[in-house]
Amino acid sequence: MSFIALALIAITCIVSIIGFNDRRFFSRYLFSTYGIQEMKQVDRLLTSAFLHGDFMHLFFNMLALYFFSDIIIHQFNNVTYLIIYFAAVLGGNLLTLWMFRRDSTYTAVGASGGVSGIIFAAIAIYPQMTMMIMPIPIPIPGWLFGIGYLAYSVYGMRSSLGNIGHAAHLGGAAIGLIIAIILYPATLQYNTIYIGLIVLPLIWLGYLAYKEK
């Protein structure tokens, strides 16, 4: 695995653990609509990606990042990988900020936007990849996983499930998908149907989220 990807995972783990043990540090760098809009602490749009709610939240985000990072790095390079990751973090958090702009109490943490960007960039390139998701006993194609992932994210936004950045999932996924297609347009020719199966629900789910807010 790439040193860059391992370094990103390691830094995220270290910062998250610091946040677990230092509530003042955690509060200063988490995503906060009040902090960003009223205090002008725009750094939260990026720093919140290095914090997590608990060890399980951290573990599953980093596990997903571990499995999907090599696909992007092998297809492109380390720099492009980082661009996709942080663009997805920023895009996901900007969508979150817009959706919850009237709620000054809204806070969230997690690398969900960046991880979603990497996952969906990988799916855009290899939509027919398969993955095992417990407890489902059969392999799931990447494009189907993508649709389910987006549906869950919108459901989470509309039901306000937990302190997880569900809007960041949606925004990050869209950014990752778009960048991958721009950088590797041939995938539209080779995987037209699969890309369409992902893009159309993404547009529809984004519209539902827009209507909700």
mmCIF file with all atom_site columns, C-alpha atoms in Angstrom:
data_model
loop_
_atom_site.group_PDB
_atom_site.id
_atom_site.type_symbol
_atom_site.label_atom_id
_atom_site.label_alt_id
_atom_site.label_comp_id
_atom_site.label_asym_id
_atom_site.label_entity_id
_atom_site.label_seq_id
_atom_site.pdbx_PDB_ins_code
_atom_site.Cartn_x
_atom_site.Cartn_y
_atom_site.Cartn_z
_atom_site.occupancy
_atom_site.B_iso_or_equiv
_atom_site.pdbx_formal_charge
_atom_site.auth_seq_id
_atom_site.auth_comp_id
_atom_site.auth_asym_id
_atom_site.auth_atom_id
_atom_site.pdbx_PDB_model_num
ATOM 1   C CA . MET A 1 1   ? 0.000   0.000   0.000   1.00 0.00 ? 1   MET A CA 1
ATOM 2   C CA . SER A 1 2   ? 1.141   3.556   -0.741  1.00 0.00 ? 2   SER A CA 1
ATOM 3   C CA . PHE A 1 3   ? 3.058   5.380   1.979   1.00 0.00 ? 3   PHE A CA 1
ATOM 4   C CA . ILE A 1 4   ? 0.850   8.439   1.384   1.00 0.00 ? 4   ILE A CA 1
ATOM 5   C CA . ALA A 1 5   ? -2.343  6.488   2.086   1.00 0.00 ? 5   ALA A CA 1
ATOM 6   C CA . LEU A 1 6   ? -0.840  4.877   5.185   1.00 0.00 ? 6   LEU A CA 1
ATOM 7   C CA . ALA A 1 7   ? 0.361   8.283   6.397   1.00 0.00 ? 7   ALA A CA 1
ATOM 8   C CA . LEU A 1 8   ? -3.115  9.756   5.920   1.00 0.00 ? 8   LEU A CA 1
ATOM 9   C CA . ILE A 1 9   ? -4.650  6.894   7.897   1.00 0.00 ? 9   ILE A CA 1
ATOM 10  C CA . ALA A 1 10  ? -2.013  7.187   10.634  1.00 0.00 ? 10  ALA A CA 1
ATOM 11  C CA . ILE A 1 11  ? -2.417  10.960  11.006  1.00 0.00 ? 11  ILE A CA 1
ATOM 12  C CA . THR A 1 12  ? -6.204  10.615  11.148  1.00 0.00 ? 12  THR A CA 1
ATOM 13  C CA . CYS A 1 13  ? -5.922  7.944   13.841  1.00 0.00 ? 13  CYS A CA 1
ATOM 14  C CA . ILE A 1 14  ? -3.495  10.022  15.912  1.00 0.00 ? 14  ILE A CA 1
ATOM 15  C CA . VAL A 1 15  ? -5.604  13.193  15.727  1.00 0.00 ? 15  VAL A CA 1
ATOM 16  C CA . SER A 1 16  ? -8.800  11.248  16.462  1.00 0.00 ? 16  SER A CA 1
ATOM 17  C CA . ILE A 1 17  ? -7.231  9.652   19.548  1.00 0.00 ? 17  ILE A CA 1
ATOM 18  C CA . ILE A 1 18  ? -6.124  13.082  20.750  1.00 0.00 ? 18  ILE A CA 1
ATOM 19  C CA . GLY A 1 19  ? -9.726  14.211  20.299  1.00 0.00 ? 19  GLY A CA 1
ATOM 20  C CA . PHE A 1 20  ? -11.025 11.236  22.300  1.00 0.00 ? 20  PHE A CA 1
ATOM 21  C CA . ASN A 1 21  ? -8.929  12.362  25.259  1.00 0.00 ? 21  ASN A CA 1
ATOM 22  C CA . ASP A 1 22  ? -9.078  16.145  24.951  1.00 0.00 ? 22  ASP A CA 1
ATOM 23  C CA . ARG A 1 23  ? -12.605 17.545  24.720  1.00 0.00 ? 23  ARG A CA 1
ATOM 24  C CA . ARG A 1 24  ? -11.398 21.120  24.262  1.00 0.00 ? 24  ARG A CA 1
ATOM 25  C CA . PHE A 1 25  ? -9.306  20.053  21.262  1.00 0.00 ? 25  PHE A CA 1
ATOM 26  C CA . PHE A 1 26  ? -12.250 18.033  19.945  1.00 0.00 ? 26  PHE A CA 1
ATOM 27  C CA . SER A 1 27  ? -14.684 20.944  20.304  1.00 0.00 ? 27  SER A CA 1
ATOM 28  C CA . ARG A 1 28  ? -12.331 23.405  18.630  1.00 0.00 ? 28  ARG A CA 1
ATOM 29  C CA . TYR A 1 29  ? -11.772 21.375  15.468  1.00 0.00 ? 29  TYR A CA 1
ATOM 30  C CA . LEU A 1 30  ? -15.065 19.535  14.864  1.00 0.00 ? 30  LEU A CA 1
ATOM 31  C CA . PHE A 1 31  ? -17.508 20.667  12.177  1.00 0.00 ? 31  PHE A CA 1
ATOM 32  C CA . SER A 1 32  ? -19.743 23.346  13.671  1.00 0.00 ? 32  SER A CA 1
ATOM 33  C CA . THR A 1 33  ? -22.122 25.576  11.738  1.00 0.00 ? 33  THR A CA 1
ATOM 34  C CA . TYR A 1 34  ? -21.809 28.202  14.470  1.00 0.00 ? 34  TYR A CA 1
ATOM 35  C CA . GLY A 1 35  ? -18.021 27.994  14.538  1.00 0.00 ? 35  GLY A CA 1
ATOM 36  C CA . ILE A 1 36  ? -17.736 28.299  10.762  1.00 0.00 ? 36  ILE A CA 1
ATOM 37  C CA . GLN A 1 37  ? -20.396 30.941  10.121  1.00 0.00 ? 37  GLN A CA 1
ATOM 38  C CA . GLU A 1 38  ? -20.234 33.084  13.253  1.00 0.00 ? 38  GLU A CA 1
ATOM 39  C CA . MET A 1 39  ? -16.657 32.578  14.479  1.00 0.00 ? 39  MET A CA 1
ATOM 40  C CA . LYS A 1 40  ? -15.238 32.405  10.921  1.00 0.00 ? 40  LYS A CA 1
ATOM 41  C CA . GLN A 1 41  ? -13.277 29.263  11.799  1.00 0.00 ? 41  GLN A CA 1
ATOM 42  C CA . VAL A 1 42  ? -13.283 27.919  8.250   1.00 0.00 ? 42  VAL A CA 1
ATOM 43  C CA . ASP A 1 43  ? -10.455 25.508  9.074   1.00 0.00 ? 43  ASP A CA 1
ATOM 44  C CA . ARG A 1 44  ? -13.149 23.283  10.596  1.00 0.00 ? 44  ARG A CA 1
ATOM 45  C CA . LEU A 1 45  ? -14.195 22.365  7.046   1.00 0.00 ? 45  LEU A CA 1
ATOM 46  C CA . LEU A 1 46  ? -10.998 20.291  6.843   1.00 0.00 ? 46  LEU A CA 1
ATOM 47  C CA . THR A 1 47  ? -9.978  19.589  10.442  1.00 0.00 ? 47  THR A CA 1
ATOM 48  C CA . SER A 1 48  ? -13.266 17.842  11.257  1.00 0.00 ? 48  SER A CA 1
ATOM 49  C CA . ALA A 1 49  ? -12.233 15.058  8.861   1.00 0.00 ? 49  ALA A CA 1
ATOM 50  C CA . PHE A 1 50  ? -9.440  14.077  11.253  1.00 0.00 ? 50  PHE A CA 1
ATOM 51  C CA . LEU A 1 51  ? -11.810 13.643  14.206  1.00 0.00 ? 51  LEU A CA 1
ATOM 52  C CA . HIS A 1 52  ? -14.239 10.805  14.911  1.00 0.00 ? 52  HIS A CA 1
ATOM 53  C CA . GLY A 1 53  ? -17.048 10.160  17.349  1.00 0.00 ? 53  GLY A CA 1
ATOM 54  C CA . ASP A 1 54  ? -15.642 6.905   18.721  1.00 0.00 ? 54  ASP A CA 1
ATOM 55  C CA . PHE A 1 55  ? -13.264 4.053   17.918  1.00 0.00 ? 55  PHE A CA 1
ATOM 56  C CA . MET A 1 56  ? -15.809 2.168   15.796  1.00 0.00 ? 56  MET A CA 1
ATOM 57  C CA . HIS A 1 57  ? -16.507 5.258   13.674  1.00 0.00 ? 57  HIS A CA 1
ATOM 58  C CA . LEU A 1 58  ? -12.753 5.704   13.191  1.00 0.00 ? 58  LEU A CA 1
ATOM 59  C CA . PHE A 1 59  ? -12.152 2.013   12.501  1.00 0.00 ? 59  PHE A CA 1
ATOM 60  C CA . PHE A 1 60  ? -14.755 1.626   9.762   1.00 0.00 ? 60  PHE A CA 1
ATOM 61  C CA . ASN A 1 61  ? -13.795 4.857   7.997   1.00 0.00 ? 61  ASN A CA 1
ATOM 62  C CA . MET A 1 62  ? -10.105 3.948   8.004   1.00 0.00 ? 62  MET A CA 1
ATOM 63  C CA . LEU A 1 63  ? -10.844 0.358   6.979   1.00 0.00 ? 63  LEU A CA 1
ATOM 64  C CA . ALA A 1 64  ? -12.776 1.584   3.938   1.00 0.00 ? 64  ALA A CA 1
ATOM 65  C CA . LEU A 1 65  ? -10.000 4.041   3.118   1.00 0.00 ? 65  LEU A CA 1
ATOM 66  C CA . TYR A 1 66  ? -7.421  1.244   3.415   1.00 0.00 ? 66  TYR A CA 1
ATOM 67  C CA . PHE A 1 67  ? -9.241  -1.038  0.961   1.00 0.00 ? 67  PHE A CA 1
ATOM 68  C CA . PHE A 1 68  ? -10.107 1.565   -1.688  1.00 0.00 ? 68  PHE A CA 1
ATOM 69  C CA . SER A 1 69  ? -7.024  3.816   -1.678  1.00 0.00 ? 69  SER A CA 1
ATOM 70  C CA . ASP A 1 70  ? -4.809  1.581   -3.808  1.00 0.00 ? 70  ASP A CA 1
ATOM 71  C CA . ILE A 1 71  ? -7.346  1.559   -6.653  1.00 0.00 ? 71  ILE A CA 1
ATOM 72  C CA . ILE A 1 72  ? -7.096  5.333   -7.007  1.00 0.00 ? 72  ILE A CA 1
ATOM 73  C CA . ILE A 1 73  ? -3.334  5.495   -6.501  1.00 0.00 ? 73  ILE A CA 1
ATOM 74  C CA . HIS A 1 74  ? -2.678  2.760   -9.070  1.00 0.00 ? 74  HIS A CA 1
ATOM 75  C CA . GLN A 1 75  ? -5.031  4.358   -11.591 1.00 0.00 ? 75  GLN A CA 1
ATOM 76  C CA . PHE A 1 76  ? -3.651  7.871   -11.090 1.00 0.00 ? 76  PHE A CA 1
ATOM 77  C CA . ASN A 1 77  ? -0.958  8.803   -8.539  1.00 0.00 ? 77  ASN A CA 1
ATOM 78  C CA . ASN A 1 78  ? -0.438  9.937   -4.948  1.00 0.00 ? 78  ASN A CA 1
ATOM 79  C CA . VAL A 1 79  ? -1.071  13.613  -5.669  1.00 0.00 ? 79  VAL A CA 1
ATOM 80  C CA . THR A 1 80  ? -4.352  12.907  -7.453  1.00 0.00 ? 80  THR A CA 1
ATOM 81  C CA . TYR A 1 81  ? -5.370  10.621  -4.604  1.00 0.00 ? 81  TYR A CA 1
ATOM 82  C CA . LEU A 1 82  ? -4.876  13.443  -2.091  1.00 0.00 ? 82  LEU A CA 1
ATOM 83  C CA . ILE A 1 83  ? -6.666  15.926  -4.348  1.00 0.00 ? 83  ILE A CA 1
ATOM 84  C CA . ILE A 1 84  ? -9.691  13.640  -4.609  1.00 0.00 ? 84  ILE A CA 1
ATOM 85  C CA . TYR A 1 85  ? -9.696  12.963  -0.871  1.00 0.00 ? 85  TYR A CA 1
ATOM 86  C CA . PHE A 1 86  ? -9.474  16.556  0.322   1.00 0.00 ? 86  PHE A CA 1
ATOM 87  C CA . ALA A 1 87  ? -11.730 17.913  -2.436  1.00 0.00 ? 87  ALA A CA 1
ATOM 88  C CA . ALA A 1 88  ? -14.342 15.384  -1.313  1.00 0.00 ? 88  ALA A CA 1
ATOM 89  C CA . VAL A 1 89  ? -13.856 16.366  2.346   1.00 0.00 ? 89  VAL A CA 1
ATOM 90  C CA . LEU A 1 90  ? -14.333 20.023  1.451   1.00 0.00 ? 90  LEU A CA 1
ATOM 91  C CA . GLY A 1 91  ? -17.238 19.372  -0.920  1.00 0.00 ? 91  GLY A CA 1
ATOM 92  C CA . GLY A 1 92  ? -19.018 17.156  1.578   1.00 0.00 ? 92  GLY A CA 1
ATOM 93  C CA . ASN A 1 93  ? -18.624 19.671  4.381   1.00 0.00 ? 93  ASN A CA 1
ATOM 94  C CA . LEU A 1 94  ? -19.734 22.580  2.209   1.00 0.00 ? 94  LEU A CA 1
ATOM 95  C CA . LEU A 1 95  ? -22.898 20.661  1.354   1.00 0.00 ? 95  LEU A CA 1
ATOM 96  C CA . THR A 1 96  ? -23.378 19.970  5.065   1.00 0.00 ? 96  THR A CA 1
ATOM 97  C CA . LEU A 1 97  ? -22.879 23.648  5.858   1.00 0.00 ? 97  LEU A CA 1
ATOM 98  C CA . TRP A 1 98  ? -25.464 24.664  3.288   1.00 0.00 ? 98  TRP A CA 1
ATOM 99  C CA . MET A 1 99  ? -28.011 22.091  4.425   1.00 0.00 ? 99  MET A CA 1
ATOM 100 C CA . PHE A 1 100 ? -27.687 23.014  8.102   1.00 0.00 ? 100 PHE A CA 1
ATOM 101 C CA . ARG A 1 101 ? -26.912 26.723  7.687   1.00 0.00 ? 101 ARG A CA 1
ATOM 102 C CA . ARG A 1 102 ? -29.966 27.698  9.768   1.00 0.00 ? 102 ARG A CA 1
ATOM 103 C CA . ASP A 1 103 ? -29.115 25.315  12.617  1.00 0.00 ? 103 ASP A CA 1
ATOM 104 C CA . SER A 1 104 ? -26.415 26.964  14.719  1.00 0.00 ? 104 SER A CA 1
ATOM 105 C CA . THR A 1 105 ? -26.227 23.917  17.011  1.00 0.00 ? 105 THR A CA 1
ATOM 106 C CA . TYR A 1 106 ? -25.324 21.396  14.306  1.00 0.00 ? 106 TYR A CA 1
ATOM 107 C CA . THR A 1 107 ? -21.989 19.624  14.737  1.00 0.00 ? 107 THR A CA 1
ATOM 108 C CA . ALA A 1 108 ? -20.419 16.595  13.077  1.00 0.00 ? 108 ALA A CA 1
ATOM 109 C CA . VAL A 1 109 ? -17.106 14.775  12.822  1.00 0.00 ? 109 VAL A CA 1
ATOM 110 C CA . GLY A 1 110 ? -15.543 12.164  10.592  1.00 0.00 ? 110 GLY A CA 1
ATOM 111 C CA . ALA A 1 111 ? -13.653 11.508  7.385   1.00 0.00 ? 111 ALA A CA 1
ATOM 112 C CA . SER A 1 112 ? -16.883 10.407  5.709   1.00 0.00 ? 112 SER A CA 1
ATOM 113 C CA . GLY A 1 113 ? -16.720 12.954  2.895   1.00 0.00 ? 113 GLY A CA 1
ATOM 114 C CA . GLY A 1 114 ? -13.161 12.060  1.923   1.00 0.00 ? 114 GLY A CA 1
ATOM 115 C CA . VAL A 1 115 ? -13.707 8.323   2.268   1.00 0.00 ? 115 VAL A CA 1
ATOM 116 C CA . SER A 1 116 ? -16.887 8.554   0.182   1.00 0.00 ? 116 SER A CA 1
ATOM 117 C CA . GLY A 1 117 ? -14.973 10.448  -2.474  1.00 0.00 ? 117 GLY A CA 1
ATOM 118 C CA . ILE A 1 118 ? -12.328 7.731   -2.691  1.00 0.00 ? 118 ILE A CA 1
ATOM 119 C CA . ILE A 1 119 ? -14.933 4.949   -2.713  1.00 0.00 ? 119 ILE A CA 1
ATOM 120 C CA . PHE A 1 120 ? -17.000 6.509   -5.489  1.00 0.00 ? 120 PHE A CA 1
ATOM 121 C CA . ALA A 1 121 ? -13.975 7.468   -7.560  1.00 0.00 ? 121 ALA A CA 1
ATOM 122 C CA . ALA A 1 122 ? -12.972 3.792   -7.391  1.00 0.00 ? 122 ALA A CA 1
ATOM 123 C CA . ILE A 1 123 ? -16.491 2.677   -8.310  1.00 0.00 ? 123 ILE A CA 1
ATOM 124 C CA . ALA A 1 124 ? -16.515 5.094   -11.259 1.00 0.00 ? 124 ALA A CA 1
ATOM 125 C CA . ILE A 1 125 ? -13.353 3.447   -12.587 1.00 0.00 ? 125 ILE A CA 1
ATOM 126 C CA . TYR A 1 126 ? -14.257 -0.154  -11.728 1.00 0.00 ? 126 TYR A CA 1
ATOM 127 C CA . PRO A 1 127 ? -18.058 -0.261  -11.273 1.00 0.00 ? 127 PRO A CA 1
ATOM 128 C CA . GLN A 1 128 ? -18.150 -4.037  -11.661 1.00 0.00 ? 128 GLN A CA 1
ATOM 129 C CA . MET A 1 129 ? -15.775 -4.668  -8.760  1.00 0.00 ? 129 MET A CA 1
ATOM 130 C CA . THR A 1 130 ? -17.290 -6.872  -6.080  1.00 0.00 ? 130 THR A CA 1
ATOM 131 C CA . MET A 1 131 ? -17.122 -6.553  -2.315  1.00 0.00 ? 131 MET A CA 1
ATOM 132 C CA . MET A 1 132 ? -18.224 -8.593  0.652   1.00 0.00 ? 132 MET A CA 1
ATOM 133 C CA . ILE A 1 133 ? -20.377 -6.844  3.240   1.00 0.00 ? 133 ILE A CA 1
ATOM 134 C CA . MET A 1 134 ? -21.246 -8.724  6.396   1.00 0.00 ? 134 MET A CA 1
ATOM 135 C CA . PRO A 1 135 ? -23.687 -10.282 7.070   1.00 0.00 ? 135 PRO A CA 1
ATOM 136 C CA . ILE A 1 136 ? -24.672 -10.510 3.361   1.00 0.00 ? 136 ILE A CA 1
ATOM 137 C CA . PRO A 1 137 ? -23.355 -13.916 2.212   1.00 0.00 ? 137 PRO A CA 1
ATOM 138 C CA . ILE A 1 138 ? -22.836 -13.008 -1.465  1.00 0.00 ? 138 ILE A CA 1
ATOM 139 C CA . PRO A 1 139 ? -20.534 -10.505 -3.236  1.00 0.00 ? 139 PRO A CA 1
ATOM 140 C CA . ILE A 1 140 ? -22.083 -7.096  -3.939  1.00 0.00 ? 140 ILE A CA 1
ATOM 141 C CA . PRO A 1 141 ? -21.196 -5.290  -7.207  1.00 0.00 ? 141 PRO A CA 1
ATOM 142 C CA . GLY A 1 142 ? -19.643 -1.874  -6.707  1.00 0.00 ? 142 GLY A CA 1
ATOM 143 C CA . TRP A 1 143 ? -22.352 0.048   -8.533  1.00 0.00 ? 143 TRP A CA 1
ATOM 144 C CA . LEU A 1 144 ? -25.089 -1.545  -6.397  1.00 0.00 ? 144 LEU A CA 1
ATOM 145 C CA . PHE A 1 145 ? -23.138 -0.797  -3.231  1.00 0.00 ? 145 PHE A CA 1
ATOM 146 C CA . GLY A 1 146 ? -22.910 2.822   -4.389  1.00 0.00 ? 146 GLY A CA 1
ATOM 147 C CA . ILE A 1 147 ? -26.666 3.155   -4.801  1.00 0.00 ? 147 ILE A CA 1
ATOM 148 C CA . GLY A 1 148 ? -27.308 1.633   -1.383  1.00 0.00 ? 148 GLY A CA 1
ATOM 149 C CA . TYR A 1 149 ? -24.674 3.853   0.216   1.00 0.00 ? 149 TYR A CA 1
ATOM 150 C CA . LEU A 1 150 ? -26.252 6.992   -1.225  1.00 0.00 ? 150 LEU A CA 1
ATOM 151 C CA . ALA A 1 151 ? -29.745 5.915   -0.185  1.00 0.00 ? 151 ALA A CA 1
ATOM 152 C CA . TYR A 1 152 ? -28.568 5.349   3.385   1.00 0.00 ? 152 TYR A CA 1
ATOM 153 C CA . SER A 1 153 ? -26.860 8.746   3.461   1.00 0.00 ? 153 SER A CA 1
ATOM 154 C CA . VAL A 1 154 ? -29.993 10.608  2.381   1.00 0.00 ? 154 VAL A CA 1
ATOM 155 C CA . TYR A 1 155 ? -32.065 8.601   4.854   1.00 0.00 ? 155 TYR A CA 1
ATOM 156 C CA . GLY A 1 156 ? -29.599 9.570   7.563   1.00 0.00 ? 156 GLY A CA 1
ATOM 157 C CA . MET A 1 157 ? -29.831 13.251  6.609   1.00 0.00 ? 157 MET A CA 1
ATOM 158 C CA . ARG A 1 158 ? -33.620 13.245  6.616   1.00 0.00 ? 158 ARG A CA 1
ATOM 159 C CA . SER A 1 159 ? -33.860 11.363  9.910   1.00 0.00 ? 159 SER A CA 1
ATOM 160 C CA . SER A 1 160 ? -30.892 13.109  11.583  1.00 0.00 ? 160 SER A CA 1
ATOM 161 C CA . LEU A 1 161 ? -29.239 9.842   12.597  1.00 0.00 ? 161 LEU A CA 1
ATOM 162 C CA . GLY A 1 162 ? -26.453 10.393  15.101  1.00 0.00 ? 162 GLY A CA 1
ATOM 163 C CA . ASN A 1 163 ? -23.516 12.771  14.962  1.00 0.00 ? 163 ASN A CA 1
ATOM 164 C CA . ILE A 1 164 ? -22.257 11.332  11.673  1.00 0.00 ? 164 ILE A CA 1
ATOM 165 C CA . GLY A 1 165 ? -21.902 13.604  8.629   1.00 0.00 ? 165 GLY A CA 1
ATOM 166 C CA . HIS A 1 166 ? -24.487 11.977  6.371   1.00 0.00 ? 166 HIS A CA 1
ATOM 167 C CA . ALA A 1 167 ? -24.590 15.041  4.107   1.00 0.00 ? 167 ALA A CA 1
ATOM 168 C CA . ALA A 1 168 ? -20.811 14.744  3.820   1.00 0.00 ? 168 ALA A CA 1
ATOM 169 C CA . HIS A 1 169 ? -21.295 11.202  2.469   1.00 0.00 ? 169 HIS A CA 1
ATOM 170 C CA . LEU A 1 170 ? -23.462 12.518  -0.350  1.00 0.00 ? 170 LEU A CA 1
ATOM 171 C CA . GLY A 1 171 ? -21.314 15.536  -1.187  1.00 0.00 ? 171 GLY A CA 1
ATOM 172 C CA . GLY A 1 172 ? -18.070 13.591  -0.990  1.00 0.00 ? 172 GLY A CA 1
ATOM 173 C CA . ALA A 1 173 ? -19.441 10.812  -3.184  1.00 0.00 ? 173 ALA A CA 1
ATOM 174 C CA . ALA A 1 174 ? -20.489 13.312  -5.859  1.00 0.00 ? 174 ALA A CA 1
ATOM 175 C CA . ILE A 1 175 ? -17.079 15.029  -5.844  1.00 0.00 ? 175 ILE A CA 1
ATOM 176 C CA . GLY A 1 176 ? -15.183 11.731  -6.066  1.00 0.00 ? 176 GLY A CA 1
ATOM 177 C CA . LEU A 1 177 ? -17.364 10.493  -8.906  1.00 0.00 ? 177 LEU A CA 1
ATOM 178 C CA . ILE A 1 178 ? -17.059 13.725  -10.888 1.00 0.00 ? 178 ILE A CA 1
ATOM 179 C CA . ILE A 1 179 ? -13.275 14.018  -10.518 1.00 0.00 ? 179 ILE A CA 1
ATOM 180 C CA . ALA A 1 180 ? -12.741 10.369  -11.512 1.00 0.00 ? 180 ALA A CA 1
ATOM 181 C CA . ILE A 1 181 ? -14.848 10.817  -14.657 1.00 0.00 ? 181 ILE A CA 1
ATOM 182 C CA . ILE A 1 182 ? -13.030 14.045  -15.579 1.00 0.00 ? 182 ILE A CA 1
ATOM 183 C CA . LEU A 1 183 ? -9.616  12.406  -15.138 1.00 0.00 ? 183 LEU A CA 1
ATOM 184 C CA . TYR A 1 184 ? -10.613 9.103   -16.733 1.00 0.00 ? 184 TYR A CA 1
ATOM 185 C CA . PRO A 1 185 ? -13.372 9.939   -19.271 1.00 0.00 ? 185 PRO A CA 1
ATOM 186 C CA . ALA A 1 186 ? -12.942 6.562   -20.982 1.00 0.00 ? 186 ALA A CA 1
ATOM 187 C CA . THR A 1 187 ? -14.937 5.016   -18.150 1.00 0.00 ? 187 THR A CA 1
ATOM 188 C CA . LEU A 1 188 ? -18.045 6.690   -19.604 1.00 0.00 ? 188 LEU A CA 1
ATOM 189 C CA . GLN A 1 189 ? -17.502 4.701   -22.793 1.00 0.00 ? 189 GLN A CA 1
ATOM 190 C CA . TYR A 1 190 ? -16.647 1.404   -21.142 1.00 0.00 ? 190 TYR A CA 1
ATOM 191 C CA . ASN A 1 191 ? -19.068 1.596   -18.228 1.00 0.00 ? 191 ASN A CA 1
ATOM 192 C CA . THR A 1 192 ? -21.901 3.790   -19.527 1.00 0.00 ? 192 THR A CA 1
ATOM 193 C CA . ILE A 1 193 ? -24.741 1.771   -18.019 1.00 0.00 ? 193 ILE A CA 1
ATOM 194 C CA . TYR A 1 194 ? -23.092 1.363   -14.627 1.00 0.00 ? 194 TYR A CA 1
ATOM 195 C CA . ILE A 1 195 ? -22.129 5.030   -14.380 1.00 0.00 ? 195 ILE A CA 1
ATOM 196 C CA . GLY A 1 196 ? -25.699 5.951   -15.273 1.00 0.00 ? 196 GLY A CA 1
ATOM 197 C CA . LEU A 1 197 ? -27.043 3.617   -12.610 1.00 0.00 ? 197 LEU A CA 1
ATOM 198 C CA . ILE A 1 198 ? -24.991 5.550   -10.059 1.00 0.00 ? 198 ILE A CA 1
ATOM 199 C CA . VAL A 1 199 ? -25.391 9.099   -11.405 1.00 0.00 ? 199 VAL A CA 1
ATOM 200 C CA . LEU A 1 200 ? -29.180 9.093   -11.821 1.00 0.00 ? 200 LEU A CA 1
ATOM 201 C CA . PRO A 1 201 ? -29.907 8.051   -8.217  1.00 0.00 ? 201 PRO A CA 1
ATOM 202 C CA . LEU A 1 202 ? -27.276 10.561  -7.073  1.00 0.00 ? 202 LEU A CA 1
ATOM 203 C CA . ILE A 1 203 ? -29.139 13.363  -8.861  1.00 0.00 ? 203 ILE A CA 1
ATOM 204 C CA . TRP A 1 204 ? -32.494 12.157  -7.542  1.00 0.00 ? 204 TRP A CA 1
ATOM 205 C CA . LEU A 1 205 ? -31.279 11.779  -3.978  1.00 0.00 ? 205 LEU A CA 1
ATOM 206 C CA . GLY A 1 206 ? -29.611 15.172  -4.131  1.00 0.00 ? 206 GLY A CA 1
ATOM 207 C CA . TYR A 1 207 ? -32.917 16.670  -5.269  1.00 0.00 ? 207 TYR A CA 1
ATOM 208 C CA . LEU A 1 208 ? -34.734 15.051  -2.358  1.00 0.00 ? 208 LEU A CA 1
ATOM 209 C CA . ALA A 1 209 ? -32.156 16.447  0.037   1.00 0.00 ? 209 ALA A CA 1
ATOM 210 C CA . TYR A 1 210 ? -32.579 19.894  -1.559  1.00 0.00 ? 210 TYR A CA 1
ATOM 211 C CA . LYS A 1 211 ? -36.356 19.781  -1.160  1.00 0.00 ? 211 LYS A CA 1
ATOM 212 C CA . GLU A 1 212 ? -35.983 18.709  2.447   1.00 0.00 ? 212 GLU A CA 1
ATOM 213 C CA . LYS A 1 213 ? -33.879 21.749  3.283   1.00 0.00 ? 213 LYS A CA 1
#
